[in-house]
Coordinates of C-alpha atoms in Angstrom, one line a residue:
M1 CA 25.0 52.6 25.1
P2 CA 21.8 50.7 26.0
S3 CA 19.6 52.0 28.9
K4 CA 19.4 50.2 32.2
W5 CA 15.7 49.3 31.4
G6 CA 16.7 48.0 27.9
S7 CA 19.3 45.6 29.5
K8 CA 16.8 44.3 31.9
R9 CA 14.3 43.7 29.1
W10 CA 16.8 41.7 27.1
A11 CA 17.7 39.7 30.3
C12 CA 14.1 38.9 30.8
L13 CA 13.6 37.8 27.2
I14 CA 16.7 35.6 27.4
L15 CA 15.4 34.0 30.7
L16 CA 12.0 33.4 29.2
L17 CA 13.5 31.8 26.1
A18 CA 15.7 29.5 28.2
L19 CA 12.7 28.5 30.3
L20 CA 10.7 27.6 27.1
V21 CA 13.6 25.6 25.7
G22 CA 13.9 23.8 29.0
I23 CA 10.3 22.8 29.0
S24 CA 10.4 21.7 25.4
C25 CA 13.5 19.5 26.1
R26 CA 11.7 17.9 29.1
E27 CA 8.7 17.1 26.9
I28 CA 10.9 15.5 24.3
I29 CA 12.8 13.4 26.9
R30 CA 9.5 12.4 28.6
D31 CA 7.8 11.4 25.4
F32 CA 10.5 9.5 23.5
N33 CA 12.9 8.3 26.2
S34 CA 10.3 7.6 28.9
V35 CA 12.7 8.1 31.8
K36 CA 16.0 9.5 32.9
I37 CA 17.5 6.2 33.9
S38 CA 18.8 5.6 37.4
N39 CA 19.1 2.5 39.6
D40 CA 15.8 3.2 41.3
A41 CA 14.1 5.5 38.8
T42 CA 10.4 5.3 38.2
A43 CA 8.6 7.4 35.6
T44 CA 5.4 7.5 33.6
S45 CA 4.9 8.0 29.9
S46 CA 1.6 8.1 28.0
V47 CA 0.4 7.0 24.6
G48 CA -2.7 8.1 22.9
A49 CA -2.5 11.9 23.2
G50 CA -6.0 13.1 22.3
H51 CA -7.4 9.6 22.7
N52 CA -8.2 7.3 25.6
T53 CA -4.9 7.7 27.3
T54 CA -2.9 4.6 28.5
N55 CA -0.4 5.1 31.2
T56 CA 2.8 3.1 31.3
S57 CA 5.2 2.8 34.3
F58 CA 8.8 1.8 33.6
L59 CA 10.8 0.6 36.7
Y60 CA 14.6 0.3 36.4
T61 CA 16.0 -1.5 39.4
T62 CA 19.4 -2.4 40.7
N63 CA 19.0 -6.0 39.7
N64 CA 19.0 -5.0 36.0
D65 CA 15.3 -5.7 35.4
I66 CA 13.3 -3.5 33.0
N67 CA 9.5 -3.6 33.5
S68 CA 6.4 -2.1 32.1
T69 CA 2.7 -2.4 33.0
V70 CA -0.3 -1.0 31.1
Q71 CA -3.9 -0.9 32.2
V72 CA -6.7 -1.2 29.6
L73 CA -10.4 -1.7 30.5
G74 CA -9.5 -3.0 33.9
S75 CA -7.2 -5.6 32.6
S76 CA -3.4 -5.2 32.5
A77 CA -0.5 -6.3 30.3
F78 CA 3.1 -6.3 31.2
W79 CA 6.5 -7.0 29.8
R80 CA 9.7 -7.7 31.7
I81 CA 13.3 -8.0 30.5
R82 CA 15.8 -9.6 32.9
F83 CA 19.5 -10.0 33.0
R84 CA 20.9 -12.8 35.2
D85 CA 24.6 -13.8 34.9
G86 CA 24.8 -12.4 31.4
V87 CA 21.6 -14.1 30.2
L88 CA 18.7 -12.0 28.9
T89 CA 15.2 -13.3 29.4
C90 CA 11.9 -11.7 28.4
E91 CA 8.3 -12.2 29.3
I92 CA 5.2 -10.5 27.9
G93 CA 2.0 -11.3 29.8
A94 CA -1.5 -10.2 30.9
N95 CA -3.3 -10.1 34.2
H96 CA -7.1 -9.7 34.5
D97 CA -7.9 -10.1 38.2
V98 CA -9.5 -6.7 38.2
L99 CA -12.4 -7.9 36.0
T100 CA -14.4 -11.0 36.5
T101 CA -13.9 -13.6 33.8
S102 CA -17.4 -13.2 32.4
L103 CA -17.1 -9.4 32.1
L104 CA -13.7 -9.8 30.4
D105 CA -15.1 -12.4 28.0
T106 CA -18.0 -10.0 27.2
T107 CA -15.6 -7.1 26.5
Q108 CA -13.5 -9.3 24.2
D109 CA -16.6 -10.7 22.4
N110 CA -17.8 -7.1 21.7
F111 CA -14.4 -6.1 20.5
L112 CA -14.2 -9.1 18.1
M113 CA -17.7 -8.3 16.8
Q114 CA -16.5 -4.7 16.2
Y115 CA -13.5 -5.8 14.1
Q116 CA -14.9 -9.0 12.4
N117 CA -14.8 -7.4 9.0
N118 CA -11.3 -5.8 9.3
I119 CA -7.9 -7.1 8.2
L120 CA -4.8 -6.1 10.1
I121 CA -1.7 -5.6 8.0
H122 CA 1.7 -5.4 9.7
V123 CA 4.6 -3.9 7.8
H124 CA 8.0 -5.2 9.0
G125 CA 11.6 -4.6 8.1
L126 CA 14.9 -3.3 9.5
Q127 CA 15.3 0.4 9.9
H128 CA 15.8 2.4 6.7
T129 CA 15.1 -0.5 4.3
G130 CA 11.9 0.8 2.7
T131 CA 9.2 0.0 5.3
G132 CA 7.6 3.4 4.6
F133 CA 7.7 2.7 0.8
L134 CA 6.1 -0.7 1.3
R135 CA 3.4 0.8 3.5
S136 CA 2.5 3.4 0.9
T137 CA 2.5 0.8 -1.8
I138 CA 0.0 -1.4 0.1
H139 CA -2.1 1.6 0.9
K140 CA -2.4 2.4 -2.8
I141 CA -3.1 -1.1 -4.1
L142 CA -5.9 -1.6 -1.6
G143 CA -7.7 1.5 -2.7
G144 CA -6.2 4.3 -0.6
N145 CA -8.2 6.2 2.0
A146 CA -11.5 4.8 0.7
N147 CA -10.6 1.3 2.1
V148 CA -7.5 1.7 4.2
S149 CA -6.6 3.3 7.5
V150 CA -3.0 3.9 8.3
Q151 CA -2.2 4.5 12.0
H152 CA -1.6 8.2 12.8
S153 CA -1.0 10.3 15.8
P154 CA 0.4 13.8 15.9
G155 CA 4.0 13.8 17.2
V156 CA 4.6 10.1 16.8
I157 CA 7.8 9.3 14.9
E158 CA 6.8 8.3 11.3
D159 CA 3.5 7.1 12.6
E160 CA 5.1 3.8 13.8
G161 CA 2.9 1.4 15.7
Q162 CA 5.5 0.7 18.3
H163 CA 5.0 4.2 19.7
M164 CA 1.3 3.8 20.0
Q165 CA 1.3 0.9 22.4
S166 CA 2.8 -0.2 25.7
V167 CA 2.3 -4.0 25.5
Y168 CA 5.7 -4.9 24.2
P169 CA 9.1 -3.2 24.3
R170 CA 9.6 -0.2 22.0
G171 CA 12.8 0.8 20.2
Y172 CA 14.3 2.8 23.1
N173 CA 13.5 0.1 25.6
R174 CA 15.4 -2.4 23.4
L175 CA 18.3 0.0 23.0
Y176 CA 18.6 0.4 26.7
A177 CA 18.3 -3.4 27.2
W178 CA 21.1 -3.9 24.6
K179 CA 23.3 -1.5 26.6
R180 CA 22.6 -3.4 29.8
A181 CA 23.4 -6.7 28.0
N182 CA 26.9 -5.4 27.3
T183 CA 27.2 -7.2 23.9
H184 CA 28.0 -6.2 20.3
N185 CA 25.1 -8.4 19.1
I186 CA 22.3 -5.9 18.5
S187 CA 20.4 -8.3 16.1
Q188 CA 18.3 -10.2 18.7
F189 CA 16.8 -6.9 19.9
M190 CA 15.4 -6.4 16.4
Y191 CA 13.0 -9.3 17.1
L192 CA 13.1 -9.4 20.9
P193 CA 9.3 -9.9 21.5
D194 CA 9.6 -13.2 19.4
L195 CA 11.9 -14.5 22.1
C196 CA 9.7 -13.6 25.0
N197 CA 7.7 -16.1 27.1
L198 CA 4.0 -15.4 26.3
P199 CA 1.7 -17.1 28.7
E200 CA -1.5 -15.2 27.8
P201 CA -1.3 -14.5 24.0
N202 CA -5.0 -14.0 23.5
Q203 CA -5.4 -11.6 26.4
T204 CA -2.2 -9.8 25.4
G205 CA -3.5 -9.5 21.8
H206 CA -6.8 -7.9 23.0
I207 CA -5.0 -5.3 25.1
L208 CA -2.6 -4.5 22.2
M209 CA -5.5 -4.0 19.9
Q210 CA -7.2 -1.8 22.4
N211 CA -4.1 0.3 22.4
W212 CA -3.9 0.5 18.7
S213 CA -7.5 1.0 17.9
N214 CA -7.4 4.6 19.0
Y215 CA -5.2 5.4 16.0
W216 CA -7.2 3.9 13.1
D217 CA -10.4 4.7 11.4
T218 CA -11.8 1.3 12.1
S219 CA -14.7 1.8 9.7
K220 CA -12.1 1.0 7.0
Q221 CA -11.6 -2.6 6.0
Y222 CA -7.8 -2.6 6.1
L223 CA -5.9 -1.4 9.1
I224 CA -2.1 -0.9 8.6
Q225 CA 0.5 -0.8 11.3
K226 CA 4.2 -0.2 10.4
T227 CA 7.2 -0.6 12.7
P228 CA 10.8 -1.0 11.5
F229 CA 11.5 -4.2 13.5
L230 CA 10.9 -7.9 12.7
D231 CA 8.5 -8.9 15.5
V232 CA 6.7 -11.2 13.1
G233 CA 6.5 -14.2 15.4
F234 CA 5.2 -12.2 18.4
L235 CA 2.5 -10.3 16.4
E236 CA 1.4 -13.6 14.8
R237 CA 1.0 -15.3 18.2
V238 CA -1.1 -12.4 19.6
K239 CA -3.3 -11.9 16.6
I240 CA -7.1 -11.9 17.3
M241 CA -8.3 -11.0 13.8
P242 CA -7.3 -11.8 10.2
T243 CA -3.7 -10.7 9.9
F244 CA -1.2 -10.3 7.0
H245 CA 2.5 -9.7 7.4
A246 CA 4.2 -7.6 4.7
I247 CA 8.0 -7.9 5.1
I248 CA 10.7 -6.0 3.3
L249 CA 14.3 -7.2 2.9
R250 CA 17.2 -5.2 1.5
H251 CA 20.8 -6.1 0.6
P252 CA 22.8 -5.5 3.8
M253 CA 25.5 -3.4 2.1
T254 CA 23.3 -0.7 0.6
Y255 CA 21.6 0.9 3.6
N256 CA 22.7 2.4 6.9
E257 CA 21.4 -0.2 9.2
F258 CA 20.3 1.1 12.6
Q259 CA 21.6 4.6 11.6
T260 CA 19.2 6.3 13.9
W261 CA 20.8 4.6 16.9
K262 CA 24.1 6.4 17.1
E263 CA 25.3 3.9 19.7
V264 CA 25.3 1.1 17.1
R265 CA 25.7 3.0 13.8
D266 CA 29.3 1.8 13.4
N267 CA 28.8 -1.7 14.9
P268 CA 31.4 -3.9 13.3
D269 CA 29.1 -6.9 13.5
F270 CA 26.4 -5.3 11.3
L271 CA 26.7 -8.0 8.6
L272 CA 26.5 -10.9 11.1
G273 CA 23.5 -9.1 12.6
W274 CA 21.7 -9.0 9.3
L275 CA 22.3 -12.7 8.9
D276 CA 21.0 -13.5 12.4
V277 CA 17.8 -11.4 11.9
W278 CA 16.9 -13.0 8.5
T279 CA 17.8 -16.5 9.6
H280 CA 15.4 -16.1 12.5
V281 CA 12.6 -14.7 10.2
L282 CA 13.0 -17.2 7.4
D283 CA 13.2 -20.1 9.8
L284 CA 9.8 -19.0 11.2
L285 CA 8.3 -18.8 7.7
A286 CA 9.8 -22.0 6.4
N287 CA 8.4 -23.9 9.4
D288 CA 4.8 -22.6 8.8
Q289 CA 4.8 -20.5 12.0
V290 CA 3.1 -17.6 10.2
E291 CA -0.2 -18.0 8.4
S292 CA -0.4 -15.2 5.9
Y293 CA 2.7 -13.2 4.7
A294 CA 4.7 -11.9 1.8
I295 CA 8.4 -11.0 1.7
V296 CA 9.6 -8.6 -1.0
T297 CA 13.1 -7.2 -1.6
Y298 CA 13.4 -3.4 -1.7
E299 CA 15.3 -3.6 -4.9
S300 CA 12.4 -5.5 -6.7
L301 CA 9.8 -3.2 -5.2
V302 CA 11.6 -0.2 -6.7
D303 CA 11.9 -1.7 -10.2
Y304 CA 8.8 -3.8 -10.4
T305 CA 6.3 -1.9 -8.2
D306 CA 3.3 -2.6 -10.5
D307 CA 3.8 -6.4 -10.7
I308 CA 4.6 -6.8 -7.0
G309 CA 1.7 -4.7 -5.9
K310 CA -0.8 -6.8 -7.9
E311 CA 0.8 -10.0 -6.6
M312 CA 0.6 -8.8 -3.0
M313 CA -3.1 -7.8 -3.5
D314 CA -3.8 -11.3 -4.8
I315 CA -2.1 -12.9 -1.8
I316 CA -4.1 -10.8 0.7
Q317 CA -7.3 -11.6 -1.2
H318 CA -6.5 -15.3 -1.3
D319 CA -5.4 -15.7 2.3
N320 CA -8.3 -13.7 3.7
S321 CA -11.1 -14.8 1.3
H322 CA -12.2 -11.2 0.6
T323 CA -13.5 -9.9 -2.7
F324 CA -11.9 -6.7 -3.9
D325 CA -13.6 -3.7 -5.6
P326 CA -12.8 -3.8 -9.3
I327 CA -11.2 -0.3 -9.0
L328 CA -8.3 -2.0 -7.3
G329 CA -7.3 -3.8 -10.4
R330 CA -5.9 -0.6 -11.9
R331 CA -2.2 -0.4 -12.9
L332 CA 0.1 1.4 -10.5
H333 CA 2.7 3.9 -11.5
F334 CA 4.9 5.0 -8.5
H335 CA 8.2 5.4 -10.4
S336 CA 9.1 5.8 -14.0
A337 CA 11.9 3.5 -15.3
K338 CA 14.3 6.4 -15.8
N339 CA 14.1 7.3 -12.1
T340 CA 14.5 4.0 -10.3
S341 CA 18.3 3.9 -10.3
K342 CA 18.6 6.7 -7.8
Y343 CA 16.7 4.7 -5.2
L344 CA 19.2 1.8 -5.6
R345 CA 22.4 3.9 -5.7
P346 CA 24.5 3.5 -2.4
T347 CA 25.4 6.7 -0.6
R348 CA 28.9 7.8 0.2
K349 CA 28.5 6.5 3.7
M350 CA 27.3 3.1 2.5
V351 CA 30.2 2.9 0.1
D352 CA 32.6 3.7 2.9
R353 CA 31.2 1.1 5.2
W354 CA 31.3 -1.4 2.3
K355 CA 35.0 -0.7 1.7
Q356 CA 35.7 -1.0 5.5
C357 CA 34.1 -4.4 5.5
L358 CA 36.4 -5.6 2.7
T359 CA 39.4 -4.6 4.8
R360 CA 38.3 -6.7 7.8
E361 CA 38.8 -10.4 7.3
P362 CA 35.7 -11.7 9.1
C363 CA 33.4 -9.2 7.4
H364 CA 35.0 -9.8 4.0
D365 CA 34.8 -13.6 4.3
L366 CA 31.2 -13.5 5.5
L367 CA 30.2 -11.2 2.6
E368 CA 31.9 -13.6 0.2
D369 CA 30.0 -16.6 1.7
L370 CA 26.7 -14.7 1.6
N371 CA 27.3 -13.7 -2.0
N372 CA 28.0 -17.3 -3.0
D373 CA 25.5 -19.2 -0.8
V374 CA 22.6 -16.9 0.2
F375 CA 22.2 -13.8 -2.0
P376 CA 21.4 -15.8 -5.1
Y377 CA 18.2 -17.0 -3.4
M378 CA 17.2 -13.3 -3.1
G379 CA 18.0 -12.3 -6.6
Y380 CA 21.3 -10.5 -5.8
Y381 CA 24.0 -11.4 -8.4
L382 CA 27.3 -9.7 -7.8
D383 CA 30.3 -10.8 -9.9
S384 CA 32.7 -9.1 -7.4
L385 CA 32.5 -7.7 -3.9
D386 CA 33.3 -4.1 -4.9
P387 CA 30.8 -1.4 -3.8
R388 CA 28.1 -0.8 -6.4
S389 CA 24.4 -0.4 -6.9
V390 CA 22.4 -3.6 -6.2
S391 CA 19.4 -4.6 -8.2
V392 CA 17.6 -7.8 -9.2
G393 CA 16.8 -9.3 -12.6
D394 CA 13.5 -10.0 -14.2
D395 CA 13.3 -13.5 -12.7
F396 CA 13.1 -11.9 -9.3
G397 CA 10.7 -9.0 -10.2
S398 CA 8.0 -10.5 -7.9
V399 CA 7.2 -11.4 -4.3
L400 CA 10.2 -13.3 -3.0
F401 CA 8.5 -15.6 -0.5
S402 CA 4.9 -15.8 0.7
S403 CA 2.4 -18.1 2.4
N404 CA 2.0 -19.7 -1.1
K405 CA 5.8 -19.9 -1.7
R406 CA 7.6 -20.4 1.5
P407 CA 11.4 -20.0 1.9
P408 CA 13.2 -23.2 0.9
D409 CA 14.6 -25.3 3.7
E410 CA 18.0 -25.5 2.0
L411 CA 18.3 -21.7 2.2
V412 CA 17.6 -21.6 5.9
T413 CA 20.1 -24.5 6.5
K414 CA 22.8 -22.6 4.7
M415 CA 22.1 -19.5 6.7
R416 CA 22.2 -21.4 10.0
K417 CA 25.6 -22.9 9.0
L418 CA 27.0 -19.5 8.2
L419 CA 25.6 -18.0 11.5
A420 CA 27.3 -20.8 13.4
K421 CA 30.6 -20.4 11.5
Y422 CA 30.9 -16.7 12.2
S423 CA 29.3 -16.3 15.6

């Protein structure tokens, strides 16, 4: 039988362990969820641990507004999401009353001089569609660490740029806004900043780069930022330096879209959401709203990594008029041919979701229409709708669309019609 002192010692150890676990949980909640939401809750989160810290205040009020303000070098940026009578509006802006105009101009001029030889590369895509693979491919084709800096901060989820800034809504802000909107349609939140009013794009761009610059080695020529959203239009509007958008697209039936967000993991409108997101993106590109970009399919990147890597390098070189070191012309070997099939094989969960789609009339009909009218433009040839591995043929073993080969208007028109038909 344990002694009285032994029992007390165990009780103290258990109490200490509980205290440590409680502190750890509070840290996680503070860092990744920003606030414990209530009608009048105000909380502060920070980005840039170990760097020049930027404080962000989120205010959730009874009128369903979601706000954020960030201070950088005496200037401030803010974003605001509002709900009025079921309508969501968004604004991303900048205020600089703290600094005189001349001082602000001097600060921005110095900043531009500092980064005049850099090229910013954004990696875009939906969650779990290969954005990390695309980022690593670009990193290698541009010469690796000798020429490229990839954003990094200890504790930041997959080193995603969204978590290293406070200028525009992050994933958890969008998830909360989606819940407030009380709608099944999650897709617009995948490109929410594109929909925001942006009265001061240049000022906003400077503040965003001040946020992000803490997480790169800016002595490198190429600065890579990766976030699994499709904020292509917003990041193009606020660019203040040469910028390239690398975008990855994947067949909607062969990945667990939004699987990290348990609230929308089983969303019955996932296929319509995929159509909405890509109609928005391809419409931007087809109408020349983005200067320098390339879209690749995940399936082609897996099977034709060497060819696509070289083509993307040529596009970046052409669009930004830079000469590459000869060492970058080497062949790349990320996968051997015998291993590629495992990257394209759907998991059991993917197969189950595919089968469920075939049993629901709207989902089945939309999949059939996409297979007939849209997927062929992307290299997806399926002779039936049954679950299977999806790959592309040799004629699609290249960059799908780019600033030199924009998406065809007829494809965007077909996608718009399907979106209207099923919405």
